[in-house]
Amino acid sequence: MVNIDISKEHDIQLITVVGEIDASSSIELDDALRSASDEGSGIIINLEGLDYISSAGLGVFISYIDELKTKRILFILFGMQPAVKEVFDILGLNQIMKIVTDKDEAIKIANEI
Amino acid sequence: MKYNLVIACNKTNLSKIRSFLSEILESHAIMELEAHKMILAVDEICANLIIHSNHCNPTKKIEVLVNIQKTDQIVFIIKDTGISFDFDQYEEPDMTEIISSKRKGGVGLILVKRIMDKIEFSTNKNYNICRLTKKIRS
């Protein structure tokens, strides 16, 4: 069960993810990222309320890396809980994706681009 | 101690499996971060079996067994009657290739391999068995 909200702060889109993303709910993350990536501005993703993510959810993030890079859209993840962060680390996604501690840091980086 | 859960092959049942495992691991005082990873690995196997081996057919069942007999390891056994998986033929995909292909799958088994100490798949007359072993650090 996951709840995903998209809002706009200045020129940046904020996606807030709360709950658990697994094979049954990853489609909702995909829908949110599809919608945000079509907008064309920077995307920051609040994962403070994300308790669990399986490969289905990670796969959604991974599938947007190239597309957003091509569109020159920066996407930044922030606020990961330690257990969730460890899953990203196991796959080395911390080396591939922009992952920061909090929203202020994410906004600062997004505005620098 | 042995525990078991039988569920129908429906993706929405994955959360039931996670709750089942979480309660067991908590009752055995497994550290939260370690428990989280073991739950993830079993979830990945169950998701693959539900989706690929059993095509999300809710009339098919999978059984999850947890065996904590020894103090230094936990064994998870997942049984199903769907299409068997040939783990010997599995080649770990390259992350660069997964990214460039833009596909949304392909990292589940990588996680299982990196989390668990031993992964065994076998098939007998009636069902397929996936056996995952995790050593517990004391």
Short mmCIF file of N, CA and C in Angstrom, two decimals, chain B residues 2-131:
data_model
loop_
_atom_site.label_atom_id
_atom_site.label_comp_id
_atom_site.label_asym_id
_atom_site.label_seq_id
_atom_site.Cartn_x
_atom_site.Cartn_y
_atom_site.Cartn_z
N LYS B 2 9.60 -23.82 13.63
CA LYS B 2 9.20 -23.81 12.23
C LYS B 2 7.88 -23.06 12.09
N TYR B 3 7.78 -22.33 11.02
CA TYR B 3 6.57 -21.54 10.77
C TYR B 3 6.19 -21.73 9.30
N ASN B 4 4.90 -21.65 9.01
CA ASN B 4 4.53 -21.69 7.59
C ASN B 4 3.30 -20.86 7.29
N LEU B 5 3.24 -20.41 6.05
CA LEU B 5 2.13 -19.59 5.56
C LEU B 5 1.81 -20.02 4.13
N VAL B 6 0.55 -20.21 3.85
CA VAL B 6 0.14 -20.53 2.48
C VAL B 6 -0.73 -19.38 1.97
N ILE B 7 -0.38 -18.86 0.79
CA ILE B 7 -1.18 -17.76 0.23
C ILE B 7 -1.49 -18.02 -1.25
N ALA B 8 -2.53 -17.39 -1.73
CA ALA B 8 -2.88 -17.48 -3.15
C ALA B 8 -1.93 -16.61 -3.97
N CYS B 9 -1.72 -17.00 -5.23
CA CYS B 9 -0.79 -16.27 -6.09
C CYS B 9 -1.38 -14.95 -6.59
N ASN B 10 -1.40 -14.01 -5.69
CA ASN B 10 -1.90 -12.68 -5.99
C ASN B 10 -0.88 -11.67 -5.45
N LYS B 11 -0.49 -10.70 -6.27
CA LYS B 11 0.56 -9.75 -5.86
C LYS B 11 0.21 -9.01 -4.57
N THR B 12 -1.08 -8.79 -4.34
CA THR B 12 -1.46 -8.05 -3.13
C THR B 12 -1.18 -8.86 -1.86
N ASN B 13 -0.94 -10.16 -2.02
CA ASN B 13 -0.61 -11.00 -0.86
C ASN B 13 0.84 -10.87 -0.42
N LEU B 14 1.66 -10.18 -1.20
CA LEU B 14 3.07 -10.02 -0.82
C LEU B 14 3.21 -9.33 0.54
N SER B 15 2.32 -8.38 0.80
CA SER B 15 2.39 -7.68 2.09
C SER B 15 2.08 -8.63 3.25
N LYS B 16 1.22 -9.63 3.01
CA LYS B 16 0.93 -10.62 4.06
C LYS B 16 2.16 -11.45 4.37
N ILE B 17 2.91 -11.79 3.32
CA ILE B 17 4.14 -12.56 3.52
C ILE B 17 5.13 -11.74 4.35
N ARG B 18 5.24 -10.45 4.01
CA ARG B 18 6.19 -9.59 4.74
C ARG B 18 5.80 -9.46 6.21
N SER B 19 4.51 -9.31 6.48
CA SER B 19 4.05 -9.21 7.87
C SER B 19 4.34 -10.51 8.63
N PHE B 20 4.08 -11.63 7.97
CA PHE B 20 4.33 -12.96 8.56
C PHE B 20 5.81 -13.09 8.94
N LEU B 21 6.69 -12.73 8.02
CA LEU B 21 8.14 -12.85 8.26
C LEU B 21 8.61 -11.86 9.33
N SER B 22 8.06 -10.67 9.27
CA SER B 22 8.46 -9.62 10.21
C SER B 22 8.18 -10.04 11.66
N GLU B 23 7.01 -10.62 11.88
CA GLU B 23 6.65 -11.07 13.23
C GLU B 23 7.60 -12.16 13.73
N ILE B 24 7.91 -13.11 12.84
CA ILE B 24 8.80 -14.22 13.23
C ILE B 24 10.19 -13.68 13.57
N LEU B 25 10.73 -12.85 12.68
CA LEU B 25 12.10 -12.37 12.88
C LEU B 25 12.20 -11.48 14.13
N GLU B 26 11.15 -10.71 14.35
CA GLU B 26 11.13 -9.87 15.55
C GLU B 26 11.08 -10.74 16.81
N SER B 27 10.30 -11.80 16.77
CA SER B 27 10.19 -12.67 17.95
C SER B 27 11.51 -13.40 18.25
N HIS B 28 12.37 -13.50 17.24
CA HIS B 28 13.67 -14.12 17.44
C HIS B 28 14.77 -13.08 17.61
N ALA B 29 14.35 -11.85 17.84
CA ALA B 29 15.28 -10.75 18.12
C ALA B 29 16.33 -10.53 17.03
N ILE B 30 15.93 -10.75 15.77
CA ILE B 30 16.85 -10.47 14.67
C ILE B 30 16.92 -8.95 14.49
N MET B 31 18.12 -8.44 14.32
CA MET B 31 18.29 -6.99 14.17
C MET B 31 17.44 -6.46 13.01
N GLU B 32 16.87 -5.28 13.23
CA GLU B 32 15.88 -4.74 12.29
C GLU B 32 16.41 -4.63 10.85
N LEU B 33 17.63 -4.13 10.71
CA LEU B 33 18.17 -3.95 9.35
C LEU B 33 18.40 -5.30 8.66
N GLU B 34 18.85 -6.29 9.43
CA GLU B 34 19.07 -7.63 8.88
C GLU B 34 17.72 -8.26 8.51
N ALA B 35 16.74 -8.10 9.39
CA ALA B 35 15.41 -8.65 9.15
C ALA B 35 14.82 -8.04 7.88
N HIS B 36 14.99 -6.73 7.73
CA HIS B 36 14.46 -6.03 6.57
C HIS B 36 15.01 -6.63 5.27
N LYS B 37 16.30 -6.93 5.27
CA LYS B 37 16.93 -7.48 4.06
C LYS B 37 16.44 -8.90 3.77
N MET B 38 16.29 -9.71 4.83
CA MET B 38 15.81 -11.09 4.63
C MET B 38 14.38 -11.07 4.10
N ILE B 39 13.56 -10.18 4.65
CA ILE B 39 12.17 -10.06 4.20
C ILE B 39 12.14 -9.65 2.73
N LEU B 40 13.03 -8.72 2.36
CA LEU B 40 13.10 -8.28 0.97
C LEU B 40 13.45 -9.45 0.04
N ALA B 41 14.44 -10.24 0.43
CA ALA B 41 14.88 -11.36 -0.42
C ALA B 41 13.74 -12.36 -0.63
N VAL B 42 13.02 -12.68 0.44
CA VAL B 42 11.91 -13.64 0.32
C VAL B 42 10.79 -13.02 -0.53
N ASP B 43 10.55 -11.74 -0.33
CA ASP B 43 9.53 -11.03 -1.12
C ASP B 43 9.87 -11.09 -2.62
N GLU B 44 11.16 -10.92 -2.94
CA GLU B 44 11.59 -10.95 -4.35
C GLU B 44 11.31 -12.31 -4.97
N ILE B 45 11.65 -13.36 -4.24
CA ILE B 45 11.41 -14.72 -4.75
C ILE B 45 9.90 -14.95 -4.92
N CYS B 46 9.13 -14.58 -3.90
CA CYS B 46 7.67 -14.80 -3.96
C CYS B 46 7.05 -14.00 -5.10
N ALA B 47 7.50 -12.76 -5.29
CA ALA B 47 6.96 -11.94 -6.39
C ALA B 47 7.26 -12.61 -7.74
N ASN B 48 8.48 -13.11 -7.90
CA ASN B 48 8.85 -13.80 -9.15
C ASN B 48 7.98 -15.04 -9.37
N LEU B 49 7.77 -15.80 -8.30
CA LEU B 49 6.96 -17.03 -8.42
C LEU B 49 5.51 -16.68 -8.74
N ILE B 50 4.97 -15.67 -8.07
CA ILE B 50 3.58 -15.28 -8.30
C ILE B 50 3.40 -14.79 -9.75
N ILE B 51 4.32 -13.90 -10.17
CA ILE B 51 4.16 -13.25 -11.49
C ILE B 51 4.59 -14.17 -12.63
N HIS B 52 5.82 -14.69 -12.55
CA HIS B 52 6.38 -15.41 -13.70
C HIS B 52 6.04 -16.91 -13.71
N SER B 53 6.09 -17.54 -12.55
CA SER B 53 5.85 -18.99 -12.53
C SER B 53 4.37 -19.34 -12.50
N ASN B 54 3.56 -18.45 -11.89
CA ASN B 54 2.14 -18.78 -11.72
C ASN B 54 1.21 -17.76 -12.37
N HIS B 55 1.77 -16.79 -13.09
CA HIS B 55 0.99 -15.82 -13.87
C HIS B 55 -0.15 -15.18 -13.07
N CYS B 56 0.11 -14.90 -11.81
CA CYS B 56 -0.86 -14.24 -10.91
C CYS B 56 -2.22 -14.97 -10.88
N ASN B 57 -2.17 -16.28 -10.99
CA ASN B 57 -3.39 -17.08 -10.95
C ASN B 57 -3.78 -17.33 -9.49
N PRO B 58 -4.86 -16.70 -9.01
CA PRO B 58 -5.19 -16.80 -7.58
C PRO B 58 -5.64 -18.19 -7.14
N THR B 59 -5.88 -19.09 -8.10
CA THR B 59 -6.23 -20.46 -7.68
C THR B 59 -4.97 -21.27 -7.36
N LYS B 60 -3.80 -20.72 -7.74
CA LYS B 60 -2.54 -21.38 -7.41
C LYS B 60 -2.05 -20.85 -6.05
N LYS B 61 -1.30 -21.69 -5.36
CA LYS B 61 -0.85 -21.32 -4.01
C LYS B 61 0.68 -21.36 -3.92
N ILE B 62 1.23 -20.52 -3.05
CA ILE B 62 2.64 -20.71 -2.69
C ILE B 62 2.72 -20.83 -1.17
N GLU B 63 3.70 -21.61 -0.75
CA GLU B 63 3.87 -21.83 0.69
C GLU B 63 5.23 -21.28 1.12
N VAL B 64 5.22 -20.51 2.18
CA VAL B 64 6.47 -19.97 2.71
C VAL B 64 6.74 -20.62 4.07
N LEU B 65 7.89 -21.25 4.20
CA LEU B 65 8.25 -21.88 5.47
C LEU B 65 9.51 -21.22 6.02
N VAL B 66 9.53 -21.03 7.31
CA VAL B 66 10.71 -20.46 7.96
C VAL B 66 11.18 -21.45 9.00
N ASN B 67 12.47 -21.77 8.96
CA ASN B 67 13.02 -22.76 9.88
C ASN B 67 14.18 -22.13 10.65
N ILE B 68 13.93 -21.93 11.93
CA ILE B 68 15.00 -21.36 12.77
C ILE B 68 15.35 -22.42 13.81
N GLN B 69 16.05 -23.46 13.36
CA GLN B 69 16.43 -24.56 14.27
C GLN B 69 17.77 -24.27 14.92
N LYS B 70 18.70 -23.89 14.08
CA LYS B 70 20.03 -23.61 14.62
C LYS B 70 20.08 -22.16 15.08
N THR B 71 21.02 -21.88 15.92
CA THR B 71 21.11 -20.51 16.42
C THR B 71 21.83 -19.59 15.44
N ASP B 72 22.55 -20.21 14.50
CA ASP B 72 23.39 -19.37 13.65
C ASP B 72 22.86 -19.19 12.22
N GLN B 73 21.69 -19.74 11.92
CA GLN B 73 21.17 -19.54 10.57
C GLN B 73 19.65 -19.66 10.50
N ILE B 74 19.09 -18.99 9.50
CA ILE B 74 17.66 -19.08 9.24
C ILE B 74 17.49 -19.64 7.83
N VAL B 75 16.58 -20.59 7.68
CA VAL B 75 16.30 -21.14 6.35
C VAL B 75 14.87 -20.77 5.96
N PHE B 76 14.73 -20.19 4.77
CA PHE B 76 13.43 -19.86 4.22
C PHE B 76 13.18 -20.81 3.05
N ILE B 77 12.03 -21.45 3.05
CA ILE B 77 11.70 -22.35 1.94
C ILE B 77 10.40 -21.87 1.30
N ILE B 78 10.44 -21.71 -0.01
CA ILE B 78 9.24 -21.26 -0.73
C ILE B 78 8.87 -22.35 -1.73
N LYS B 79 7.64 -22.86 -1.61
CA LYS B 79 7.18 -23.95 -2.49
C LYS B 79 6.07 -23.45 -3.39
N ASP B 80 6.10 -23.86 -4.65
CA ASP B 80 4.99 -23.55 -5.54
C ASP B 80 4.84 -24.66 -6.57
N THR B 81 3.77 -24.60 -7.34
CA THR B 81 3.54 -25.66 -8.33
C THR B 81 3.53 -25.09 -9.76
N GLY B 82 4.09 -23.92 -9.92
CA GLY B 82 4.10 -23.28 -11.25
C GLY B 82 5.26 -23.75 -12.12
N ILE B 83 5.61 -22.92 -13.09
CA ILE B 83 6.72 -23.24 -14.00
C ILE B 83 8.03 -23.17 -13.21
N SER B 84 8.85 -24.20 -13.32
CA SER B 84 10.07 -24.22 -12.52
C SER B 84 11.10 -23.22 -13.08
N PHE B 85 11.95 -22.74 -12.19
CA PHE B 85 12.96 -21.75 -12.57
C PHE B 85 14.32 -22.43 -12.58
N ASP B 86 15.05 -22.25 -13.69
CA ASP B 86 16.37 -22.87 -13.80
C ASP B 86 17.44 -21.87 -13.36
N PHE B 87 17.77 -21.94 -12.09
CA PHE B 87 18.72 -20.98 -11.51
C PHE B 87 20.12 -21.14 -12.11
N ASP B 88 20.44 -22.37 -12.56
CA ASP B 88 21.76 -22.61 -13.15
C ASP B 88 21.96 -21.80 -14.43
N GLN B 89 20.84 -21.50 -15.11
CA GLN B 89 20.92 -20.75 -16.37
C GLN B 89 20.90 -19.23 -16.13
N TYR B 90 20.70 -18.84 -14.88
CA TYR B 90 20.57 -17.41 -14.58
C TYR B 90 21.92 -16.71 -14.66
N GLU B 91 21.95 -15.66 -15.44
CA GLU B 91 23.16 -14.83 -15.51
C GLU B 91 22.82 -13.46 -14.98
N GLU B 92 23.59 -13.00 -14.03
CA GLU B 92 23.28 -11.69 -13.43
C GLU B 92 23.42 -10.60 -14.48
N PRO B 93 22.34 -9.81 -14.69
CA PRO B 93 22.44 -8.76 -15.70
C PRO B 93 23.33 -7.61 -15.24
N ASP B 94 23.86 -6.90 -16.20
CA ASP B 94 24.73 -5.78 -15.90
C ASP B 94 23.86 -4.53 -15.67
N MET B 95 24.16 -3.78 -14.62
CA MET B 95 23.33 -2.62 -14.27
C MET B 95 23.29 -1.58 -15.40
N THR B 96 24.41 -1.39 -16.08
CA THR B 96 24.44 -0.43 -17.19
C THR B 96 23.46 -0.84 -18.28
N GLU B 97 23.40 -2.16 -18.52
CA GLU B 97 22.49 -2.67 -19.55
C GLU B 97 21.03 -2.50 -19.11
N ILE B 98 20.76 -2.73 -17.84
CA ILE B 98 19.39 -2.56 -17.32
C ILE B 98 18.96 -1.09 -17.46
N ILE B 99 19.87 -0.17 -17.14
CA ILE B 99 19.55 1.26 -17.23
C ILE B 99 19.27 1.66 -18.67
N SER B 100 20.13 1.24 -19.58
CA SER B 100 19.95 1.67 -20.98
C SER B 100 18.74 1.01 -21.63
N SER B 101 18.35 -0.16 -21.15
CA SER B 101 17.18 -0.83 -21.74
C SER B 101 15.86 -0.23 -21.25
N LYS B 102 15.94 0.58 -20.19
CA LYS B 102 14.77 1.23 -19.57
C LYS B 102 13.73 0.23 -19.07
N ARG B 103 14.15 -1.03 -18.92
CA ARG B 103 13.16 -1.99 -18.42
C ARG B 103 13.03 -1.87 -16.90
N LYS B 104 11.86 -2.26 -16.43
CA LYS B 104 11.57 -2.03 -15.02
C LYS B 104 11.86 -3.25 -14.14
N GLY B 105 12.34 -4.31 -14.74
CA GLY B 105 12.64 -5.50 -13.95
C GLY B 105 14.09 -5.89 -14.10
N GLY B 106 14.48 -6.89 -13.35
CA GLY B 106 15.82 -7.44 -13.55
C GLY B 106 16.77 -7.32 -12.38
N VAL B 107 16.34 -6.60 -11.32
CA VAL B 107 17.28 -6.45 -10.20
C VAL B 107 16.89 -7.28 -8.97
N GLY B 108 15.73 -7.95 -9.03
CA GLY B 108 15.25 -8.72 -7.88
C GLY B 108 16.20 -9.82 -7.45
N LEU B 109 16.61 -10.63 -8.40
CA LEU B 109 17.50 -11.76 -8.06
C LEU B 109 18.91 -11.29 -7.68
N ILE B 110 19.28 -10.12 -8.21
CA ILE B 110 20.58 -9.56 -7.81
C ILE B 110 20.54 -9.28 -6.30
N LEU B 111 19.42 -8.69 -5.87
CA LEU B 111 19.27 -8.41 -4.44
C LEU B 111 19.32 -9.70 -3.62
N VAL B 112 18.58 -10.71 -4.07
CA VAL B 112 18.53 -11.98 -3.33
C VAL B 112 19.94 -12.56 -3.22
N LYS B 113 20.69 -12.55 -4.32
CA LYS B 113 22.05 -13.10 -4.31
C LYS B 113 22.97 -12.34 -3.36
N ARG B 114 22.76 -11.02 -3.28
CA ARG B 114 23.65 -10.22 -2.42
C ARG B 114 23.24 -10.27 -0.95
N ILE B 115 21.98 -10.63 -0.70
CA ILE B 115 21.50 -10.65 0.69
C ILE B 115 21.68 -12.04 1.33
N MET B 116 21.32 -13.08 0.59
CA MET B 116 21.33 -14.42 1.17
C MET B 116 22.70 -15.08 1.04
N ASP B 117 23.00 -16.04 1.93
CA ASP B 117 24.28 -16.73 1.86
C ASP B 117 24.22 -17.92 0.92
N LYS B 118 23.03 -18.49 0.75
CA LYS B 118 22.90 -19.65 -0.13
C LYS B 118 21.52 -19.64 -0.78
N ILE B 119 21.49 -19.91 -2.09
CA ILE B 119 20.22 -19.96 -2.82
C ILE B 119 20.17 -21.30 -3.56
N GLU B 120 19.12 -22.06 -3.32
CA GLU B 120 18.99 -23.35 -4.02
C GLU B 120 17.59 -23.47 -4.60
N PHE B 121 17.52 -23.85 -5.86
CA PHE B 121 16.22 -24.15 -6.49
C PHE B 121 16.20 -25.62 -6.83
N SER B 122 15.09 -26.29 -6.55
CA SER B 122 14.96 -27.69 -6.97
C SER B 122 13.50 -27.96 -7.31
N THR B 123 13.29 -29.04 -8.02
CA THR B 123 11.93 -29.42 -8.41
C THR B 123 11.76 -30.91 -8.17
N ASN B 124 10.69 -31.28 -7.49
CA ASN B 124 10.38 -32.70 -7.42
C ASN B 124 9.09 -32.95 -8.20
N LYS B 125 8.48 -34.10 -8.04
CA LYS B 125 7.31 -34.44 -8.85
C LYS B 125 6.17 -33.43 -8.69
N ASN B 126 5.97 -32.98 -7.49
CA ASN B 126 4.76 -32.20 -7.21
C ASN B 126 4.96 -30.69 -7.13
N TYR B 127 6.14 -30.26 -6.74
CA TYR B 127 6.32 -28.82 -6.59
C TYR B 127 7.79 -28.38 -6.75
N ASN B 128 7.93 -27.07 -6.90
CA ASN B 128 9.25 -26.45 -6.96
C ASN B 128 9.60 -25.96 -5.56
N ILE B 129 10.87 -26.02 -5.25
CA ILE B 129 11.31 -25.56 -3.94
C ILE B 129 12.45 -24.54 -4.12
N CYS B 130 12.30 -23.40 -3.48
CA CYS B 130 13.41 -22.44 -3.40
C CYS B 130 13.82 -22.39 -1.94
N ARG B 131 15.09 -22.63 -1.70
CA ARG B 131 15.59 -22.67 -0.33
C ARG B 131 16.65 -21.57 -0.16
#
